Structures are given as C-alpha cells and as structure tokens.
mmCIF file of C-alpha atoms in Angstrom:
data_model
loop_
_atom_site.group_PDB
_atom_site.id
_atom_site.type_symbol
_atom_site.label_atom_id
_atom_site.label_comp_id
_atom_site.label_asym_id
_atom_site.label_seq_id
_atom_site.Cartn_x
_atom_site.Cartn_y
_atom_site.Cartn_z
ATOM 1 C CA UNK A 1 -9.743 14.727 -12.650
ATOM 2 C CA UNK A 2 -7.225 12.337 -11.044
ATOM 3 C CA UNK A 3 -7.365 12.058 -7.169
ATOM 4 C CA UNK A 4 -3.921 13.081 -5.671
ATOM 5 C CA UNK A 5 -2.334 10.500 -3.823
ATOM 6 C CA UNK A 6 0.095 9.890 -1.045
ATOM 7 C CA UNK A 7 1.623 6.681 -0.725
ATOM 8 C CA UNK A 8 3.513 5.240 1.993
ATOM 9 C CA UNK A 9 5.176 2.464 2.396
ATOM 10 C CA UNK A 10 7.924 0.065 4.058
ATOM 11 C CA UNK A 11 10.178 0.055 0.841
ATOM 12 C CA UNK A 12 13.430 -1.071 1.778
ATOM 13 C CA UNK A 13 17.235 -1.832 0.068
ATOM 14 C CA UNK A 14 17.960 -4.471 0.753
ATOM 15 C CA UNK A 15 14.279 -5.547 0.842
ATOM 16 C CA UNK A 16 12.119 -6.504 3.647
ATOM 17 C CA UNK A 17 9.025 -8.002 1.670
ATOM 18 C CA UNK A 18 9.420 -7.289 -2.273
ATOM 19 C CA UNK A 19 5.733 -6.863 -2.387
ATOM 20 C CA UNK A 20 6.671 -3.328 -1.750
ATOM 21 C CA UNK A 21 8.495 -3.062 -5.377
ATOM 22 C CA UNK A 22 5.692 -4.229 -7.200
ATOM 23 C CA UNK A 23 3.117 -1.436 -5.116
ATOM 24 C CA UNK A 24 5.162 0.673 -5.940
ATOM 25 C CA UNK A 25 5.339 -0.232 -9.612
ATOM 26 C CA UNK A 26 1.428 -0.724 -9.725
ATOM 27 C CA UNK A 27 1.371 3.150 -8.034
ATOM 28 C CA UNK A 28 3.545 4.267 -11.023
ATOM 29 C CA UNK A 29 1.597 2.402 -13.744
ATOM 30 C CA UNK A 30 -1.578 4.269 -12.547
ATOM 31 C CA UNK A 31 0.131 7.530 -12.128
ATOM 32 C CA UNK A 32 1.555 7.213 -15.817
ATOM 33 C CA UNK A 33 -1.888 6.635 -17.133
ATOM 34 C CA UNK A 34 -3.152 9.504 -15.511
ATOM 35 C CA UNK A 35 -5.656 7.396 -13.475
ATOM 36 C CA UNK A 36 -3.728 9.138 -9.807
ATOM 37 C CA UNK A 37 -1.660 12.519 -9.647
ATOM 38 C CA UNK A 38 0.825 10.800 -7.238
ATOM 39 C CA UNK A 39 2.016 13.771 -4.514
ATOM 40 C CA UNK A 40 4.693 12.198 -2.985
ATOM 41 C CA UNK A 41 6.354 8.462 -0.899
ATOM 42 C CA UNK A 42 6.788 8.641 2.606
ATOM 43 C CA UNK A 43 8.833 6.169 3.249
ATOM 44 C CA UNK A 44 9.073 4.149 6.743
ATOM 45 C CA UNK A 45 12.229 4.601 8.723
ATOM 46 C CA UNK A 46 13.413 0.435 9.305
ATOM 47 C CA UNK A 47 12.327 -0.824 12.266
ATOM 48 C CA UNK A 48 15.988 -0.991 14.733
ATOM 49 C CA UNK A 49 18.271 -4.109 13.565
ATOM 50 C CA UNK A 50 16.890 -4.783 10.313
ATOM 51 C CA UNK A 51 19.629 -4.622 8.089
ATOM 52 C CA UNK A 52 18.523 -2.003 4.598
ATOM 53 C CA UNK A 53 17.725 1.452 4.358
ATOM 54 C CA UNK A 54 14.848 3.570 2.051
ATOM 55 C CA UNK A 55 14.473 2.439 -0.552
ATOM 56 C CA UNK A 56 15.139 5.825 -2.499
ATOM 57 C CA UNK A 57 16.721 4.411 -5.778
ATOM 58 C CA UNK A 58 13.583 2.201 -6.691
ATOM 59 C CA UNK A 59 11.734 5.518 -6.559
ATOM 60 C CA UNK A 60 14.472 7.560 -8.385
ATOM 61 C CA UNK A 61 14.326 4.336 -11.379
ATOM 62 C CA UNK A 62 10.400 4.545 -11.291
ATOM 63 C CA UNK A 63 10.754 8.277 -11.854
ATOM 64 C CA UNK A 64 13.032 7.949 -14.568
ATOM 65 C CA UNK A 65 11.455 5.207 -16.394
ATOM 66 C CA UNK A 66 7.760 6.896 -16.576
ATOM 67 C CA UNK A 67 9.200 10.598 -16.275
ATOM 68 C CA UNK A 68 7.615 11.830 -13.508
ATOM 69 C CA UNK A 69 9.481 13.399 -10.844
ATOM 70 C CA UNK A 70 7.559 12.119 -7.496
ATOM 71 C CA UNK A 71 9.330 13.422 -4.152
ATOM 72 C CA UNK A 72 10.065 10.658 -1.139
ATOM 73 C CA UNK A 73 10.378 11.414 2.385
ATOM 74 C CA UNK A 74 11.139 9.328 5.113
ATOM 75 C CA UNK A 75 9.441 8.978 8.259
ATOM 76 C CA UNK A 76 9.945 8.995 11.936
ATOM 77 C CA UNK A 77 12.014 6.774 14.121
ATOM 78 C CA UNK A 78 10.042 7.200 17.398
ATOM 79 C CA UNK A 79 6.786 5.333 18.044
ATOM 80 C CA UNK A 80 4.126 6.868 18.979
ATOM 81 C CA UNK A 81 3.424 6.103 22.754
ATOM 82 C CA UNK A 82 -0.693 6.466 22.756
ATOM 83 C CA UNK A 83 -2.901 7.206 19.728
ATOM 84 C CA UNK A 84 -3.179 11.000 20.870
ATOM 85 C CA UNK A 85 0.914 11.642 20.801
ATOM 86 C CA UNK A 86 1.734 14.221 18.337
ATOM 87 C CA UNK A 87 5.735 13.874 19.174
ATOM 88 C CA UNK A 88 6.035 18.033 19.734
ATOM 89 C CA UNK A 89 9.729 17.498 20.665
ATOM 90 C CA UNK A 90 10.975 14.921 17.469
ATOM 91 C CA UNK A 91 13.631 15.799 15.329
ATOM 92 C CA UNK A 92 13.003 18.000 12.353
ATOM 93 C CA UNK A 93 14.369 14.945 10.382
ATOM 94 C CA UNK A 94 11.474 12.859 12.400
ATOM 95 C CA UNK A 95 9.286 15.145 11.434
ATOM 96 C CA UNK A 96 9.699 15.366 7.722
ATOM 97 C CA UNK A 97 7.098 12.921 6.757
ATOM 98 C CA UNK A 98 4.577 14.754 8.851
ATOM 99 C CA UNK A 99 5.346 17.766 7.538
ATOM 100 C CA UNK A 100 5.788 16.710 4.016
ATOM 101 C CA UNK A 101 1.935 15.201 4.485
ATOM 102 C CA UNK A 102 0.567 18.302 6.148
ATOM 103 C CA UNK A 103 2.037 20.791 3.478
ATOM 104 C CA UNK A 104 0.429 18.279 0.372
ATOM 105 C CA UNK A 105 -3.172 18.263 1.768
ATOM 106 C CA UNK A 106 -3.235 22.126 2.781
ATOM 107 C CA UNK A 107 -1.951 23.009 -0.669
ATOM 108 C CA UNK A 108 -3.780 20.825 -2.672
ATOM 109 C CA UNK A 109 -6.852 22.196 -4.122
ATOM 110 C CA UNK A 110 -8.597 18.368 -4.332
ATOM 111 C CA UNK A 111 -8.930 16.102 -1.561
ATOM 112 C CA UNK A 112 -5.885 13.669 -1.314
ATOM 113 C CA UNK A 113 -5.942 10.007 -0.663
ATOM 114 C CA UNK A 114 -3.742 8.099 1.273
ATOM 115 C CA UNK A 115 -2.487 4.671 1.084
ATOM 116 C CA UNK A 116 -0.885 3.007 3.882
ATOM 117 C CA UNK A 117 0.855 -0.119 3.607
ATOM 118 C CA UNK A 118 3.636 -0.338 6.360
ATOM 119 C CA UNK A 119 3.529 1.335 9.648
ATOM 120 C CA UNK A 120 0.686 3.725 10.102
ATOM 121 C CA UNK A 121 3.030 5.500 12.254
ATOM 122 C CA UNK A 122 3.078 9.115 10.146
ATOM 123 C CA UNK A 123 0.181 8.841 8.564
ATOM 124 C CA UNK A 124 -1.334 8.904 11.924
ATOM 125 C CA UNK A 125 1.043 11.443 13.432
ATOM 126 C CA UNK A 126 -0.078 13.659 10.485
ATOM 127 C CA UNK A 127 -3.635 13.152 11.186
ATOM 128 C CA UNK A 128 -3.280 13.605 15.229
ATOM 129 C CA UNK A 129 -1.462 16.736 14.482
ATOM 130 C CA UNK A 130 -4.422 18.608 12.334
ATOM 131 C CA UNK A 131 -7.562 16.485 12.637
ATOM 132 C CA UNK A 132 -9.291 19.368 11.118
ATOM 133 C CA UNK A 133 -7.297 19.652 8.231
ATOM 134 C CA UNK A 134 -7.653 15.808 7.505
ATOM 135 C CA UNK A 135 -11.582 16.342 7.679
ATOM 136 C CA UNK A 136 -11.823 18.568 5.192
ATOM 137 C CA UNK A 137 -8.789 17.641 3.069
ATOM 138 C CA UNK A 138 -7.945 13.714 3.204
ATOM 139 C CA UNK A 139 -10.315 11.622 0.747
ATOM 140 C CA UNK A 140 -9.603 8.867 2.485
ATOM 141 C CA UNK A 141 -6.965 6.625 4.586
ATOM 142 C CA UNK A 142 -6.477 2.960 2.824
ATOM 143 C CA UNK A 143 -5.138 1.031 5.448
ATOM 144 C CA UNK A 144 -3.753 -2.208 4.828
ATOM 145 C CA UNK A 145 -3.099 -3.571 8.553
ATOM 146 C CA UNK A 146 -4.599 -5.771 10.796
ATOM 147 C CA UNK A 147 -6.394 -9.236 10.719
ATOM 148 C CA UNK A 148 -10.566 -8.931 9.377
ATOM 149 C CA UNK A 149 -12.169 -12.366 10.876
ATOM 150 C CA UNK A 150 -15.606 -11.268 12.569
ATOM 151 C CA UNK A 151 -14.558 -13.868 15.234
ATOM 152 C CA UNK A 152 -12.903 -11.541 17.885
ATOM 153 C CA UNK A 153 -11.216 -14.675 19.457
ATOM 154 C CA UNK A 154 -9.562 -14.901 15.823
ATOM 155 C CA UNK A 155 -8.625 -11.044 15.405
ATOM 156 C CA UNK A 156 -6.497 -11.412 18.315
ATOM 157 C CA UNK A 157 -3.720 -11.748 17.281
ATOM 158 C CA UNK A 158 -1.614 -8.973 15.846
ATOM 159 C CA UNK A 159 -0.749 -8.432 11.801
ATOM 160 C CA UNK A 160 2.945 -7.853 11.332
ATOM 161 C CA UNK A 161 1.589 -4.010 9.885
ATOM 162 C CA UNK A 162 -0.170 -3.347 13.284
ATOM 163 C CA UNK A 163 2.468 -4.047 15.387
ATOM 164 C CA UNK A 164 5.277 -1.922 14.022
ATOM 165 C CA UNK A 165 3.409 0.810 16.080
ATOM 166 C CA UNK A 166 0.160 -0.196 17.240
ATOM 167 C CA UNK A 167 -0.797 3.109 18.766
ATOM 168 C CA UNK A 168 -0.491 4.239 15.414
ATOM 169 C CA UNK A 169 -2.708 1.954 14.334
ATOM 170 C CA UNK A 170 -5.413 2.870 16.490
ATOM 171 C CA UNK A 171 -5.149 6.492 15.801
ATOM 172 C CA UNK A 172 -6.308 6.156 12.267
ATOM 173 C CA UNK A 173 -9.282 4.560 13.081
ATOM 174 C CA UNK A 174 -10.052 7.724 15.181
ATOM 175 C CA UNK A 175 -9.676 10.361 12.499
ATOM 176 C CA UNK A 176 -12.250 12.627 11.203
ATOM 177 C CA UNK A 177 -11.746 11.515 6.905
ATOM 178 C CA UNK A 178 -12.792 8.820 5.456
ATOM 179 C CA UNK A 179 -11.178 5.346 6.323
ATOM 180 C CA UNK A 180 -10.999 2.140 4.478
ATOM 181 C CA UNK A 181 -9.894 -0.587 5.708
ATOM 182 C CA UNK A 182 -7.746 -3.717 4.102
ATOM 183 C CA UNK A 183 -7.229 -6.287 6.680
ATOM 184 C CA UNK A 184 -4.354 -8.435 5.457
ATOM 185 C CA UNK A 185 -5.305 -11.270 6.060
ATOM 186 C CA UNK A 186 -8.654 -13.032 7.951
ATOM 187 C CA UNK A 187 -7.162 -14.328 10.616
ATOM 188 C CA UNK A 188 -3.768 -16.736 10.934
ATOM 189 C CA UNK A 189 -5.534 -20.009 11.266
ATOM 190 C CA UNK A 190 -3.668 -22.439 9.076
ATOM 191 C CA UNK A 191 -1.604 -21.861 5.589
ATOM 192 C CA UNK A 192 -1.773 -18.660 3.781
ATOM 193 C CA UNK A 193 -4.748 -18.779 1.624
ATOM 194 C CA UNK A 194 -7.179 -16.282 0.133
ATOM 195 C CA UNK A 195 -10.431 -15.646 2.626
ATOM 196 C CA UNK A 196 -13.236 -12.910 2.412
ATOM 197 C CA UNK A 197 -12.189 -10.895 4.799
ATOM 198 C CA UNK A 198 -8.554 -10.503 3.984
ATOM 199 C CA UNK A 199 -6.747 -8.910 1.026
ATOM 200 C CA UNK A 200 -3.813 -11.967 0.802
ATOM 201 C CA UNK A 201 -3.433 -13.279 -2.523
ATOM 202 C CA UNK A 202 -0.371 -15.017 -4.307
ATOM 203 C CA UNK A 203 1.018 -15.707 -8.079
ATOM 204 C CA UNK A 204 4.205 -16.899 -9.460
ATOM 205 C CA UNK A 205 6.631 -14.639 -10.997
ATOM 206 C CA UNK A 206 6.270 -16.420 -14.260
ATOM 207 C CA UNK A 207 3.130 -14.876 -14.848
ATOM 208 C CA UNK A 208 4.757 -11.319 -14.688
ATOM 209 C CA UNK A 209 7.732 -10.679 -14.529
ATOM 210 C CA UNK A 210 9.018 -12.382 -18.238
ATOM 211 C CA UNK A 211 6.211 -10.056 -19.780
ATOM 212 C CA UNK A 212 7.975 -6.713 -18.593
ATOM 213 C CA UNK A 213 9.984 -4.703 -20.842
ATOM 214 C CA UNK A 214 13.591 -4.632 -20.170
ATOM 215 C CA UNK A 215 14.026 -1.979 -17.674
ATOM 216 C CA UNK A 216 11.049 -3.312 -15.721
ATOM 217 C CA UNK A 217 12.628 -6.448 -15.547
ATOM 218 C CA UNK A 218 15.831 -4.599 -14.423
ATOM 219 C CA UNK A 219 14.177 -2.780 -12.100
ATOM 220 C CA UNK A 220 12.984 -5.970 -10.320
ATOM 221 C CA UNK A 221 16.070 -7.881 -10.672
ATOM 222 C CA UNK A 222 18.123 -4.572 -8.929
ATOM 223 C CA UNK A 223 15.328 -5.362 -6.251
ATOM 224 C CA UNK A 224 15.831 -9.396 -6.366
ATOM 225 C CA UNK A 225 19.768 -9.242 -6.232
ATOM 226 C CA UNK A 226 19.354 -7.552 -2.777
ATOM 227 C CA UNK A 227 22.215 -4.713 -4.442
ATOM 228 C CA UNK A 228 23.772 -2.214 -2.718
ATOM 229 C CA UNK A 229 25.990 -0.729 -5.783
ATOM 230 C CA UNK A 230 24.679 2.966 -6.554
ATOM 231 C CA UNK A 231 24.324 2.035 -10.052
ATOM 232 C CA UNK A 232 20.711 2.446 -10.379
ATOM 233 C CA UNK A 233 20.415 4.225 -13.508
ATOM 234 C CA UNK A 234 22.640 2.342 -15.437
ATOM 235 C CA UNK A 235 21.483 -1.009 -14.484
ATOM 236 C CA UNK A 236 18.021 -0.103 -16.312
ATOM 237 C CA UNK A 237 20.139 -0.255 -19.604
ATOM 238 C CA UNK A 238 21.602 -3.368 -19.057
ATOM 239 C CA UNK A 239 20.402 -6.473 -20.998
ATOM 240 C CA UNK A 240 18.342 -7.893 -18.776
ATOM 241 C CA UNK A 241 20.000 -11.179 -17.395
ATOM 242 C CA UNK A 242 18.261 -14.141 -18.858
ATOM 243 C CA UNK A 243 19.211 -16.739 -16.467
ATOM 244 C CA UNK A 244 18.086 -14.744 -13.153
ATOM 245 C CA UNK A 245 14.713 -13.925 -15.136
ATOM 246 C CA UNK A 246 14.562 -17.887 -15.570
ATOM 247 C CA UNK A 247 15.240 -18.043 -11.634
ATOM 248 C CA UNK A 248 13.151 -15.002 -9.917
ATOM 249 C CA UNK A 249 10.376 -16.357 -12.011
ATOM 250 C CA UNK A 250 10.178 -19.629 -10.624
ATOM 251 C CA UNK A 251 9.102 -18.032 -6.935
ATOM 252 C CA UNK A 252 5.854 -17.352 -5.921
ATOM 253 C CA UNK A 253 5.161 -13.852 -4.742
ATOM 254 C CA UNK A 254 3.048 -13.254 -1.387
ATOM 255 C CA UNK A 255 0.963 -9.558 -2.209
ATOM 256 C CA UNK A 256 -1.709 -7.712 0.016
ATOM 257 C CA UNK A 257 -2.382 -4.485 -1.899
ATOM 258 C CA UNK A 258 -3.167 -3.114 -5.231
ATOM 259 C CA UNK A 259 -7.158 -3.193 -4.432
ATOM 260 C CA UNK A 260 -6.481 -0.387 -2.487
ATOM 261 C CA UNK A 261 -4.512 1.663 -5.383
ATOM 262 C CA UNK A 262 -7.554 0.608 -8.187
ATOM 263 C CA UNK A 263 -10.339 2.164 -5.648
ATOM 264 C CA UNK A 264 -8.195 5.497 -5.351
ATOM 265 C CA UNK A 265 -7.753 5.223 -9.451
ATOM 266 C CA UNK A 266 -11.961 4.875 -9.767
ATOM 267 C CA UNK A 267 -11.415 1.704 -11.051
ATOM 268 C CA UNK A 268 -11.608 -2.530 -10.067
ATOM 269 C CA UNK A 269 -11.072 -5.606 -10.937
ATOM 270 C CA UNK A 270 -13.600 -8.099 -12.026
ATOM 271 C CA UNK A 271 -13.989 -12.028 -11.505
ATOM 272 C CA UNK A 272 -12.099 -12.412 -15.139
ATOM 273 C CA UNK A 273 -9.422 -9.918 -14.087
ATOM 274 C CA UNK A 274 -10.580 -6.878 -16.189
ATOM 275 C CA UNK A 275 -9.722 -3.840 -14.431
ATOM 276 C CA UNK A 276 -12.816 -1.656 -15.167
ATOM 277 C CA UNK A 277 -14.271 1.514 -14.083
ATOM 278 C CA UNK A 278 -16.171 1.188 -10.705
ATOM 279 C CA UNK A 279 -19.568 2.265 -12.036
ATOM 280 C CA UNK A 280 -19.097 0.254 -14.915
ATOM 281 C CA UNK A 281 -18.225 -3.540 -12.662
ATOM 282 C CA UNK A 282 -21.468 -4.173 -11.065
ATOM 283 C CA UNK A 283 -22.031 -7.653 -9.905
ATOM 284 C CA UNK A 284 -18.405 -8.737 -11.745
ATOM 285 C CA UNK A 285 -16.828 -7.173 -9.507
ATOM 286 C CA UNK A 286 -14.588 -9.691 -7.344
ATOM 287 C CA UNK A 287 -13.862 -7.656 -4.134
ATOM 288 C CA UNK A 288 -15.586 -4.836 -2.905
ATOM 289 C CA UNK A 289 -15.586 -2.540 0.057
ATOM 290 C CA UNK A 290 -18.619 -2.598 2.406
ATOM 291 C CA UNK A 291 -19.489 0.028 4.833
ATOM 292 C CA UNK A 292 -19.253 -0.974 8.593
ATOM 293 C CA UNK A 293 -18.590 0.150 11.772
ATOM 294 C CA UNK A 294 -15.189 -0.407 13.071
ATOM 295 C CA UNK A 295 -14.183 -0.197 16.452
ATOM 296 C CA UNK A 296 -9.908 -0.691 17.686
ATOM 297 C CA UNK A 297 -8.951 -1.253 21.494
ATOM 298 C CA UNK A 298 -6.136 -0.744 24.020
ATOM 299 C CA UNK A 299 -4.543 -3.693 22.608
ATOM 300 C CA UNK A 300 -4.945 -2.480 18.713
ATOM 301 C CA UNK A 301 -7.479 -5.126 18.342
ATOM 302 C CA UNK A 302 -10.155 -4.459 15.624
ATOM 303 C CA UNK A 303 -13.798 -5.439 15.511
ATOM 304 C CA UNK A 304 -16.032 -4.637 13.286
ATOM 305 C CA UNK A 305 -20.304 -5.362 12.196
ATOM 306 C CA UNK A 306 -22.014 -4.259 8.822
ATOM 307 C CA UNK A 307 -23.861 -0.709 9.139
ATOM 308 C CA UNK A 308 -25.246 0.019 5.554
ATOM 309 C CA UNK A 309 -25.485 3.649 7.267
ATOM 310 C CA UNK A 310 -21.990 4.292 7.349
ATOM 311 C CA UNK A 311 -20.310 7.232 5.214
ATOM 312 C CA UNK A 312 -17.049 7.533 6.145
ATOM 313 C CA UNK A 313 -15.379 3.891 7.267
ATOM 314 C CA UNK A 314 -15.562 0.957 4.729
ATOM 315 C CA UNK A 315 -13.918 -2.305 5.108
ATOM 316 C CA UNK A 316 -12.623 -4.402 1.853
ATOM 317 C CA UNK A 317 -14.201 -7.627 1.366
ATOM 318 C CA UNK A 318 -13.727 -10.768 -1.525
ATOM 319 C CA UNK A 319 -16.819 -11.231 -3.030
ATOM 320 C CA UNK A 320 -15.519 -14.169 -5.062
ATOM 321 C CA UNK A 321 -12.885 -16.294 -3.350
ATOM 322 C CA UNK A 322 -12.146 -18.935 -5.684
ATOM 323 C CA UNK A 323 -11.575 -16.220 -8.995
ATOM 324 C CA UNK A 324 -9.623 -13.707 -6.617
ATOM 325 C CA UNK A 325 -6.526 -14.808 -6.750
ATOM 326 C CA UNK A 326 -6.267 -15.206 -10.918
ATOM 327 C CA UNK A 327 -7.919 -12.260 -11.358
ATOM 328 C CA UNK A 328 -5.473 -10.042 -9.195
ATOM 329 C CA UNK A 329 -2.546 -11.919 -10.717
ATOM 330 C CA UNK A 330 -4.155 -10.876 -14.275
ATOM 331 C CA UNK A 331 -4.337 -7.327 -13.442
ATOM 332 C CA UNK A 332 -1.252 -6.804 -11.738
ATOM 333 C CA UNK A 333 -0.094 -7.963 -15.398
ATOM 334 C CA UNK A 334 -2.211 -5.918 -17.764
ATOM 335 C CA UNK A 335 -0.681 -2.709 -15.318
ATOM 336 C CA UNK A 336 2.793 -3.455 -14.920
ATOM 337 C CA UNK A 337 3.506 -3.654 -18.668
ATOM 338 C CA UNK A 338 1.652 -0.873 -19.352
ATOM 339 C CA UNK A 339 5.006 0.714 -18.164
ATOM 340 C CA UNK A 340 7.690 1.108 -20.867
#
C-alpha cells in the first residue's frame, strides 16, 4: 500500500529556485504511478521582500494534467522564536498549515511521511504542537536543510533552508518520529560540486526537458517565463514554443531532492540510474541513508557520528560520487515523462 505523503515546499510565482517545479513534478509522477498517496502541499509563506507569491497554479496544472485533486495550504508568516514555540496566538490563516498537517496524520489510518524542502517552519510547528501524535502517526520527517561535513568547523556555516527559521530547524531534530536527514550540501568550501555527504547534484535542461510531452513542457515554460497571467489552464494546450524549449534547455539546473521522494516511494536509484525497488538495489545502489546520531545547537548547527544502533534518525549519504550525478539526471528523466 502506498505511504501517504505530505509535501512541503518553497514553491513560488514568480520563482525563487525552479528546483521546486521539478519536486514537485517528480512528487506527481510518483503519486500518478501509485508509488505515494500524496495528502496534501503546504506551501511556505515568502520570506518579507521577495517579490512572488504560492505557487498555487503549478499545483492546480499538476492536478489537472495527472487528475488528481491534491489540496495546498500555505503556511505561517511568523517565525518561530525557540524550537519549543507553538505560536498559541497566530492567525487562523497562520495556522492553516498546522492545522491542515495535524488533521492528515490523525485521520489517516497509515503512517504519513513528510518531506521538507523549504523552511521547516510548519512542519515543526505541527510537530511541537502534538509530539504524541507525530510518534505514533508521522513515518518519518525528510529534511532537506543544513550542511553534512563531519568537520564541525565546516558545518558552521548556515544552509540557505536552515536559516529561513532556524529554530524551526532545530525543532525537528527533537521530535519523537522518525527523521531523515538530507544535508544539502557538505559544506560551502569551493564550487558547487557533488560530495558524500550532501544531496547537490546538477544536469542541463537538455537532458529533460525536450523529452516531456507538451503540457509538461508547458508547464515548465509557464514556470521559466516568470508569468503572472492567470492563464494556467490554457497555456497547457498551447503548442509548446520551440524556440524557448531551444533556450531553457541550454541552462543547467542546480537540484537537492528527489532521493528523498524515491525512499518515501520504496524505491532508489542505482549507479546506472535505474530507479529500483529498495530491497531489490543492494550494493548498486548510489546513495543511501545511514543511521547516526544527530545532534543541532543554539546556533542550528548540526553534528552528527555513525551509530549502527539507531532506529529512528538516518542521515543520506552518496555512496558513489563520480556516477551520482548521471544517474539522478537519468532518473529524474525516466519519471518526469512518465507524466502525460
């Protein structure tokens, strides 16, 4: 039976990082395949002066295009001001996210899984409100925040996720569910590159986006063109335009996730970029989430050391650093035109 899922997410019109469009696509392609029962997006509010809202019409084109009718919520516009703040006197529209995320894992009948891959800010709020509920209800947290080097000197310095609330950020770590975590990046030592202990990877658009059908491909290029227009629907339809295909596909595209959507799916990617069930990988497996204790500070710095004892907090790691990278690129692929 497929796990239920809540995904949240910084998805934003105009965009802040379009790495959000194509999680959300990957989310979609798994849902549609039956692999996830997606639950709902809770979307972040934008952090004060950036210049887009929620991105609400990527969600309403994903739910036309595969049929499915997944609900969005967005999220709270107060940070939290220590890990243990529950924000008692927010706004009920501040509090619709939490809400929205209490209500899913006390009515579902599974355990739900939860990806996080913006601000951890309701996610945690959730979790600080009704620990007890996440201990018997959440499957697990995937948070993709925060730097992974084992040299603390290294960790110090803040990932752009962590420090969009960074008490929020620290509060995960101290619920009672299961938590994994993907640190996106190692560390911020030199260029942008793939490392072991960070989920980072890259590919051209070239290798993607030409092989969507046409209302992917219009779905991206809404996305691409930065549009405002509330044309959504009808822009699916359109012929897709030939010479911005041509031009989005000539940029290279900076991504941190979809690990974290396979492992809630029960499936991965190995070194030659076949995504796979878990069980069946084995050693061809070319990341993999090891269990370790994980400890987060005043200052939302993580640490962390191996403990093959652990049962609840797992951190991803690349076991293959020089095949990562194409084999990511080659699965994002195989799922994105799995959509029609």
């Amino acid at each position: 039976m497929a796990t239920p899922l809540i995904h949240q997410t910084d998805l934003f019109r105009p965009h802040n990082d379009p790495d959000d469009h194509f999680d959300l696509a990957v989310v979609y392609a798994l849902a549609l395949q039956g692999k996830i029962d997606l639950r709902g997006i809770v979307i972040d509010r934008p952090p004060p002066k950036f210049d887009g809202d929620p991105d609400v019409a990527a969600i309403a084109q994903l739910n036309h295009i595969t049929g499915l009718t997944v609900p969005a919520v967005v999220g709270s516009s107060q940070p939290m001001k220590s890990p243990n703040d529950t924000q008692p006197s927010a706004s009920p529209s501040d509090k619709a996210a939490v809400r929205f995320v209490l209500d899913t894992l006390r009515q579902s009948r599974q355990r739900v899984a939860i990806t996080a891959v913006g601000s951890c800010r309701d996610i945690a709020l959730a979790g600080k409100t009704d620990p007890a509920l996440f201990a018997r209800k959440c499957a697990g947290i995937y948070i993709n925040a925060g730097t992974g080097s084992p040299d603390p000197r290294l960790a110090a310095t803040l990932e752009y996720n962590v420090t969009l609330d960074p008490a929020a950020y620290r509060a995960l770590f101290e619920l009672p569910c299961p938590i994994y975590w993907l640190p996106c990046f190692e560390d911020y030592e030199g260029e942008w590159r793939v490392k072991r202990h960070g989920t980072y990877w890259r590919f051209r658009q070239e290798e993607v986006l030409p092989a969507l059908s046409p209302r992917m491909q219009n779905f991206f290029l809404y996305m691409f063109e930065r549009l405002r227009e509330t044309d959504w629907l009808r822009y699916l339809y359109r012929q897709p335009d030939a010479s911005l295909i041509h031009r989005y596909s000539q940029q290279e595209r900076n991504m941190w996730s979809v690990a974290n959507f396979l492992h809630v799916a029960g499936v991965t990617v190995t070194v030659d970029g076949e995504v796979v069930p878990l069980k069946a990988a084995g050693g061809s497996a070319v990341y993999t989430f090891q269990p370790v204790r994980i400890s987060c500070n005043e200052n939302a710095v993580t640490t962390w050391q191996p403990d093959p004892r652990s049962t609840n907090r797992y951190m991803f790691m690349v076991r293959n650093v020089e095949r990562y990278q194409e084999a990511m690129t080659k699965a994002l692929r195989t799922l994105l035109t799995t959509l029609p």
